[in-house]
mmCIF file of C-alpha atoms in Angstrom:
data_model
loop_
_atom_site.group_PDB
_atom_site.id
_atom_site.type_symbol
_atom_site.label_atom_id
_atom_site.label_comp_id
_atom_site.label_asym_id
_atom_site.label_seq_id
_atom_site.Cartn_x
_atom_site.Cartn_y
_atom_site.Cartn_z
ATOM 1 C CA MET A 6 -22.426 5.722 -22.540
ATOM 2 C CA HIS A 7 -22.982 3.158 -19.756
ATOM 3 C CA SER A 8 -25.955 3.632 -17.540
ATOM 4 C CA LEU A 9 -25.772 3.632 -13.770
ATOM 5 C CA LEU A 10 -27.526 0.247 -13.683
ATOM 6 C CA SER A 11 -24.997 -1.258 -16.079
ATOM 7 C CA ARG A 12 -22.058 0.018 -14.036
ATOM 8 C CA GLY A 13 -23.599 -1.274 -10.813
ATOM 9 C CA ASN A 14 -24.090 -4.686 -12.400
ATOM 10 C CA SER A 15 -20.430 -4.782 -13.459
ATOM 11 C CA VAL A 16 -19.186 -3.834 -9.987
ATOM 12 C CA LEU A 17 -21.442 -6.415 -8.330
ATOM 13 C CA ALA A 18 -20.382 -9.181 -10.737
ATOM 14 C CA TYR A 19 -16.677 -8.368 -10.243
ATOM 15 C CA THR A 20 -17.083 -8.277 -6.434
ATOM 16 C CA LEU A 21 -18.845 -11.651 -6.396
ATOM 17 C CA SER A 22 -16.152 -13.156 -8.636
ATOM 18 C CA VAL A 23 -13.427 -11.961 -6.256
ATOM 19 C CA LEU A 24 -15.317 -13.303 -3.218
ATOM 20 C CA VAL A 25 -15.822 -16.712 -4.841
ATOM 21 C CA THR A 26 -12.116 -16.856 -5.709
ATOM 22 C CA LEU A 27 -11.098 -15.918 -2.151
ATOM 23 C CA THR A 28 -13.521 -18.464 -0.683
ATOM 24 C CA PHE A 29 -12.104 -21.210 -2.867
ATOM 25 C CA ALA A 30 -8.554 -20.172 -1.911
ATOM 26 C CA CYS A 31 -9.626 -20.367 1.758
ATOM 27 C CA PHE A 32 -10.882 -23.902 1.190
ATOM 28 C CA LEU A 33 -7.691 -24.970 -0.635
ATOM 29 C CA SER A 34 -5.406 -23.548 2.051
ATOM 30 C CA THR A 35 -6.689 -25.949 4.714
ATOM 31 C CA ILE A 36 -7.590 -29.050 2.714
ATOM 32 C CA MET A 37 -4.298 -30.855 3.430
ATOM 33 C CA VAL A 38 -4.162 -30.116 7.189
ATOM 34 C CA ASP A 39 -3.950 -33.226 9.394
ATOM 35 C CA TYR A 40 -6.564 -32.725 12.105
ATOM 36 C CA ARG A 41 -5.817 -35.863 14.147
ATOM 37 C CA THR A 42 -4.681 -35.412 17.724
ATOM 38 C CA ALA A 43 -3.734 -37.764 20.557
ATOM 39 C CA THR A 44 -6.084 -38.529 23.433
ATOM 40 C CA GLU A 45 -5.902 -40.447 26.683
ATOM 41 C CA MET A 46 -8.924 -42.169 28.213
ATOM 42 C CA LYS A 47 -9.430 -44.284 31.288
ATOM 43 C CA THR A 48 -12.511 -45.873 32.843
ATOM 44 C CA LEU A 49 -12.830 -45.643 36.602
ATOM 45 C CA LYS A 50 -16.129 -47.166 37.684
ATOM 46 C CA ILE A 51 -17.878 -49.782 35.556
ATOM 47 C CA GLU A 52 -21.313 -51.190 36.415
ATOM 48 C CA VAL A 53 -24.046 -53.000 34.505
ATOM 49 C CA LYS A 54 -27.695 -53.247 35.539
ATOM 50 C CA ASN A 55 -30.554 -55.296 34.159
ATOM 51 C CA LEU A 56 -33.686 -53.142 33.798
ATOM 52 C CA PRO A 57 -37.065 -53.730 32.177
ATOM 53 C CA GLU A 58 -37.909 -51.778 29.042
ATOM 54 C CA TYR A 59 -40.586 -49.133 29.507
ATOM 55 C CA GLY A 60 -43.835 -49.516 27.634
ATOM 56 C CA VAL A 61 -45.881 -52.487 26.497
ATOM 57 C CA SER A 62 -42.975 -54.897 26.045
ATOM 58 C CA LYS A 63 -41.766 -56.924 29.007
ATOM 59 C CA LYS A 64 -38.254 -57.167 27.535
ATOM 60 C CA VAL A 65 -35.297 -56.750 29.913
ATOM 61 C CA ASN A 66 -32.252 -54.789 28.708
ATOM 62 C CA ASP A 67 -28.776 -54.036 30.041
ATOM 63 C CA LEU A 68 -27.875 -50.535 31.180
ATOM 64 C CA GLY A 69 -24.206 -49.699 31.612
ATOM 65 C CA HIS A 70 -22.840 -47.023 33.920
ATOM 66 C CA ILE A 71 -19.261 -45.836 33.585
ATOM 67 C CA THR A 72 -17.206 -42.950 34.869
ATOM 68 C CA PHE A 73 -14.182 -41.925 32.862
ATOM 69 C CA ASN A 74 -11.212 -39.593 32.616
ATOM 70 C CA LEU A 75 -10.484 -37.892 29.310
ATOM 71 C CA ASN A 76 -7.409 -35.866 28.356
ATOM 72 C CA ALA A 77 -7.342 -34.260 24.915
ATOM 73 C CA ASP A 78 -5.702 -31.053 23.784
ATOM 74 C CA LEU A 79 -7.740 -29.862 20.808
ATOM 75 C CA THR A 80 -6.213 -26.379 20.520
ATOM 76 C CA SER A 81 -4.088 -27.438 17.539
ATOM 77 C CA LEU A 82 -7.260 -28.200 15.553
ATOM 78 C CA PHE A 83 -8.319 -24.573 15.421
ATOM 79 C CA ASN A 84 -7.062 -22.495 12.543
ATOM 80 C CA TRP A 85 -8.563 -19.527 10.762
ATOM 81 C CA ASN A 86 -10.979 -21.785 8.836
ATOM 82 C CA VAL A 87 -12.379 -23.729 11.833
ATOM 83 C CA LYS A 88 -15.500 -22.239 13.379
ATOM 84 C CA GLN A 89 -16.320 -24.918 15.962
ATOM 85 C CA LEU A 90 -15.821 -28.561 16.932
ATOM 86 C CA PHE A 91 -18.437 -31.146 17.798
ATOM 87 C CA VAL A 92 -16.622 -33.635 20.040
ATOM 88 C CA TYR A 93 -18.162 -36.953 21.043
ATOM 89 C CA LEU A 94 -17.137 -40.103 22.920
ATOM 90 C CA THR A 95 -18.405 -43.417 21.540
ATOM 91 C CA ALA A 96 -18.386 -46.980 22.823
ATOM 92 C CA GLU A 97 -18.105 -49.868 20.351
ATOM 93 C CA TYR A 98 -18.732 -53.495 21.219
ATOM 94 C CA GLN A 99 -19.967 -56.794 19.798
ATOM 95 C CA THR A 100 -22.869 -58.937 20.909
ATOM 96 C CA PRO A 101 -24.151 -62.289 19.642
ATOM 97 C CA THR A 102 -27.039 -60.510 17.863
ATOM 98 C CA ASN A 103 -25.051 -57.564 16.394
ATOM 99 C CA THR A 104 -21.497 -57.583 15.088
ATOM 100 C CA LEU A 105 -21.104 -53.829 15.616
ATOM 101 C CA ASN A 106 -22.805 -51.692 18.266
ATOM 102 C CA GLN A 107 -21.930 -48.009 18.577
ATOM 103 C CA VAL A 108 -23.267 -45.808 21.353
ATOM 104 C CA VAL A 109 -22.557 -42.099 21.861
ATOM 105 C CA LEU A 110 -21.954 -41.590 25.574
ATOM 106 C CA TRP A 111 -20.833 -37.966 25.843
ATOM 107 C CA ASP A 112 -20.543 -34.917 23.590
ATOM 108 C CA LYS A 113 -19.554 -31.260 23.668
ATOM 109 C CA ILE A 114 -19.551 -28.316 21.257
ATOM 110 C CA ILE A 115 -16.402 -26.198 21.430
ATOM 111 C CA LEU A 116 -16.554 -22.794 19.768
ATOM 112 C CA ARG A 117 -13.539 -20.878 18.510
ATOM 113 C CA GLY A 118 -12.017 -18.949 21.394
ATOM 114 C CA GLU A 119 -13.276 -21.307 24.101
ATOM 115 C CA ASP A 120 -10.964 -23.499 26.156
ATOM 116 C CA SER A 121 -10.364 -26.547 23.968
ATOM 117 C CA ASN A 122 -8.030 -28.363 26.334
ATOM 118 C CA LEU A 123 -10.218 -31.163 27.719
ATOM 119 C CA ARG A 124 -9.092 -32.397 31.130
ATOM 120 C CA LEU A 125 -12.136 -34.272 32.384
ATOM 121 C CA LYS A 126 -11.929 -36.216 35.653
ATOM 122 C CA ASN A 127 -14.541 -38.601 37.080
ATOM 123 C CA MET A 128 -17.061 -37.759 34.347
ATOM 124 C CA ARG A 129 -20.309 -39.670 34.079
ATOM 125 C CA THR A 130 -21.786 -40.384 30.688
ATOM 126 C CA LYS A 131 -24.156 -37.750 29.352
ATOM 127 C CA TYR A 132 -26.392 -40.294 27.606
ATOM 128 C CA TYR A 133 -27.671 -43.719 28.674
ATOM 129 C CA PHE A 134 -25.576 -46.739 27.745
ATOM 130 C CA TRP A 135 -28.458 -49.082 26.793
ATOM 131 C CA ASP A 136 -28.090 -52.385 25.022
ATOM 132 C CA ASP A 137 -31.083 -53.961 23.288
ATOM 133 C CA GLY A 138 -30.737 -57.212 25.172
ATOM 134 C CA ASN A 139 -28.149 -58.681 27.511
ATOM 135 C CA GLY A 140 -25.010 -57.785 25.559
ATOM 136 C CA LEU A 141 -23.216 -55.687 28.171
ATOM 137 C CA ARG A 142 -22.927 -58.129 31.065
ATOM 138 C CA ASP A 143 -19.561 -59.929 30.914
ATOM 139 C CA ASN A 144 -18.652 -58.202 27.642
ATOM 140 C CA LYS A 145 -14.854 -58.331 27.525
ATOM 141 C CA ASN A 146 -14.158 -55.930 24.658
ATOM 142 C CA VAL A 147 -15.826 -52.521 24.867
ATOM 143 C CA THR A 148 -13.748 -49.784 23.232
ATOM 144 C CA LEU A 149 -14.061 -46.071 23.971
ATOM 145 C CA SER A 150 -12.935 -43.670 21.256
ATOM 146 C CA LEU A 151 -13.097 -39.910 20.780
ATOM 147 C CA SER A 152 -14.199 -38.409 17.479
ATOM 148 C CA TYR A 153 -14.967 -34.900 16.325
ATOM 149 C CA ASN A 154 -16.644 -33.085 13.482
ATOM 150 C CA ILE A 155 -14.871 -29.962 12.316
ATOM 151 C CA ILE A 156 -17.266 -27.183 11.343
ATOM 152 C CA PRO A 157 -15.323 -24.891 8.984
ATOM 153 C CA ASN A 158 -16.098 -21.435 7.653
ATOM 154 C CA VAL A 159 -15.665 -22.803 4.125
ATOM 155 C CA GLY A 160 -15.209 -26.367 2.881
ATOM 156 C CA ARG A 161 -16.019 -29.937 3.722
ATOM 157 C CA LEU A 162 -17.241 -31.219 7.094
ATOM 158 C CA PRO A 163 -14.823 -34.008 8.046
ATOM 159 C CA ILE A 164 -15.505 -36.575 10.756
ATOM 160 C CA ILE A 165 -12.176 -37.428 12.356
ATOM 161 C CA GLY A 166 -11.265 -40.056 14.922
ATOM 162 C CA ALA A 167 -8.704 -39.070 17.511
ATOM 163 C CA ILE A 168 -5.530 -41.086 17.967
ATOM 164 C CA GLY A 169 -5.903 -43.430 20.921
ATOM 165 C CA SER A 170 -8.688 -45.502 22.421
ATOM 166 C CA HIS A 171 -9.414 -47.397 25.621
ATOM 167 C CA SER A 172 -10.785 -50.929 26.003
ATOM 168 C CA PHE A 173 -12.478 -52.251 29.109
ATOM 169 C CA SER A 174 -14.706 -55.102 30.305
ATOM 170 C CA PHE A 175 -18.087 -55.059 31.956
ATOM 171 C CA PRO A 176 -18.466 -57.161 35.122
ATOM 172 C CA ALA A 177 -19.958 -60.631 34.946
ATOM 173 C CA GLU A 178 -22.560 -59.867 37.634
ATOM 174 C CA TYR A 179 -25.308 -57.278 37.610
ATOM 175 C CA THR A 180 -25.099 -54.374 40.078
ATOM 176 C CA ARG A 181 -28.108 -53.887 42.308
#
């Protein structure tokens, strides 16, 4: 009565329907989870240098150097729907030319099963802390904050800011 091709089509369609339903249930089971966690940050060494920009321009820019401590326990963020975390440390500050400057200073990818308890001591920034001018010297309100992107197996890709931040000031004199 039914051919082999017709029966195979029915089995495949039913299997795909069940998988779509299970995938959607997976997404719904973790949509209301609060992924925020507390962090502690501290800056140890803060310097600012005035360096010329490379290339044709003779513009002089500020380059900040900081070392920091970071304590964050991210193990509670992992559940059966979280594949990996992309964790990054940003600095936000204001200058006379820009009301909001954001610079990523450090990042790390943490896979499921890896140690996700960050206890970093005397860390240097992974990326340069450049300012397009002289906005770092004597800047009194630079704020460090930790954020992370959750990469799930199924569902949305939220960008979440951790609870806690650290504010510091750059020195008024350039370091030689």
